[in-house]
Amino acid sequence: MAQVDAASALFGNDTRSAVLVAIRLLGQTWASELALLLGLRLFSVQRVLAAFEREGVIVGRKQGRTRVFSLNPRYFAAKELDALLWKLGQVDTGLQKQLSATRRRPRETGKDAA
Amino acid sequence: MITEQSTLTDVAYAVSTALHRVKVTSVLTAGSAATFYAPEAYQSLDLDFVITMRGEDGGADALRALGFELHGQFYRHPKTRFTLDFPRGPLAIGDDVITKWSTVRRAPELLHVLTPTDSCRDRLASVLFWNDFSGLEQALAVLRAQRRRVSLKVISDWCQRERQGAKGELFLSRARVKRGSKRG
């Protein structure tokens, strides 16, 4: 589980905070990726994502069979929330290391995974 | 000679030297350059060389003489798991075209490779452009291994030019903490 100590009270609990900060750092992500990176159960992440979506904090859209989430740019305090989450992510080196567990940059077709 | 025990560095020297002898200049880049500088922290399985000067036959015969065969667009060798790729140039990191690199020697071999600073920038590009945090950790690994040879100012200026100052600060703040704690 990520640290996100400074944020844990702000967003309700550790899981909600870690998910929100991770979405900010990753830009776009999906439930199974978050569950893997944060060491959380998929169901827990899906529940948190659904709650944030209902609250208008994040938005989801379909890409193939996957629902991809990002911060909602039309949230009334989008700019302020964006800056706060970035700052929380910047000081949370533990979370940054967790997010490094998967490769997100493109890989040329035919290259072996390394 | 490439054997089953050859490390990525061994293969890199062998390939770069063989190409150099036929007047082909190839620069080791991407994850393989990071592995060259920080082998304990990051292990790439493919060697990416960008050709900056091409001889008459492009070096294909030299690679065959080393035992590499072209499979699709990658070169494979029967005795090593490391593969070779020659991505299309120019050698660049973001908007910066790279015209200077390190040339290191291990007699009688030589290897052209991104400088430690550019290897950091190259890995950091993954964070700047793809939000790929594995690149952040790899850049920090190169920094830790080559601390004296990495210019944080060059990296900071580049992040600003790429309009990615905030993401660059993820790297720079952790880099400065490590440097500070060293002095303290």
Short mmCIF file of N, CA and C in Angstrom, two decimals, chain A residues 1-2 4 8 11-21 38 40-41 44-45 47-48 52:
data_model
loop_
_atom_site.label_atom_id
_atom_site.label_comp_id
_atom_site.label_asym_id
_atom_site.label_seq_id
_atom_site.Cartn_x
_atom_site.Cartn_y
_atom_site.Cartn_z
N MET A 1 0.85 -1.20 0.00
CA MET A 1 0.00 0.00 0.00
C MET A 1 0.88 1.24 0.00
N ALA A 2 0.51 2.21 -0.80
CA ALA A 2 1.30 3.43 -0.88
C ALA A 2 1.23 4.21 0.42
N VAL A 4 1.24 7.98 0.93
CA VAL A 4 0.29 9.09 0.80
C VAL A 4 -0.17 9.55 2.18
N SER A 8 -3.99 11.09 3.45
CA SER A 8 -4.92 10.05 3.88
C SER A 8 -6.18 10.60 4.53
N PHE A 11 -8.79 12.76 1.78
CA PHE A 11 -9.69 12.13 0.82
C PHE A 11 -10.48 10.97 1.41
N GLY A 12 -10.52 10.86 2.70
CA GLY A 12 -11.38 9.87 3.34
C GLY A 12 -10.62 8.71 3.94
N ASN A 13 -9.81 8.05 3.14
CA ASN A 13 -8.99 6.95 3.68
C ASN A 13 -7.78 6.73 2.76
N ASP A 14 -6.91 5.82 3.20
CA ASP A 14 -5.65 5.58 2.45
C ASP A 14 -5.90 5.17 1.01
N THR A 15 -6.88 4.28 0.85
CA THR A 15 -7.12 3.74 -0.49
C THR A 15 -7.59 4.84 -1.44
N ARG A 16 -8.55 5.62 -1.00
CA ARG A 16 -9.07 6.70 -1.84
C ARG A 16 -7.94 7.67 -2.20
N SER A 17 -7.11 7.98 -1.21
CA SER A 17 -6.03 8.94 -1.45
C SER A 17 -5.02 8.37 -2.43
N ALA A 18 -4.63 7.12 -2.21
CA ALA A 18 -3.63 6.50 -3.09
C ALA A 18 -4.14 6.42 -4.52
N VAL A 19 -5.40 6.06 -4.67
CA VAL A 19 -5.99 5.95 -6.02
C VAL A 19 -5.99 7.30 -6.71
N LEU A 20 -6.39 8.34 -6.00
CA LEU A 20 -6.50 9.66 -6.62
C LEU A 20 -5.12 10.22 -6.99
N VAL A 21 -4.17 10.08 -6.08
CA VAL A 21 -2.81 10.58 -6.38
C VAL A 21 -2.21 9.78 -7.54
N LEU A 38 -0.84 -0.68 -6.81
CA LEU A 38 -1.01 -0.25 -5.42
C LEU A 38 -1.14 -1.43 -4.46
N LEU A 40 -3.69 -3.51 -4.20
CA LEU A 40 -5.05 -3.50 -3.64
C LEU A 40 -5.91 -4.54 -4.36
N ARG A 41 -7.02 -4.91 -3.72
CA ARG A 41 -7.95 -5.83 -4.39
C ARG A 41 -8.69 -5.07 -5.49
N SER A 44 -11.92 -3.44 -4.47
CA SER A 44 -11.77 -2.20 -3.69
C SER A 44 -11.50 -1.02 -4.60
N VAL A 45 -10.62 -1.21 -5.59
CA VAL A 45 -10.29 -0.13 -6.51
C VAL A 45 -11.52 0.25 -7.33
N ARG A 47 -14.59 -0.01 -6.55
CA ARG A 47 -15.55 0.70 -5.70
C ARG A 47 -15.14 2.16 -5.51
N VAL A 48 -13.84 2.38 -5.29
CA VAL A 48 -13.33 3.75 -5.11
C VAL A 48 -13.50 4.56 -6.40
N PHE A 52 -15.60 8.05 -6.91
CA PHE A 52 -15.02 9.29 -7.43
C PHE A 52 -15.72 9.74 -8.71
#
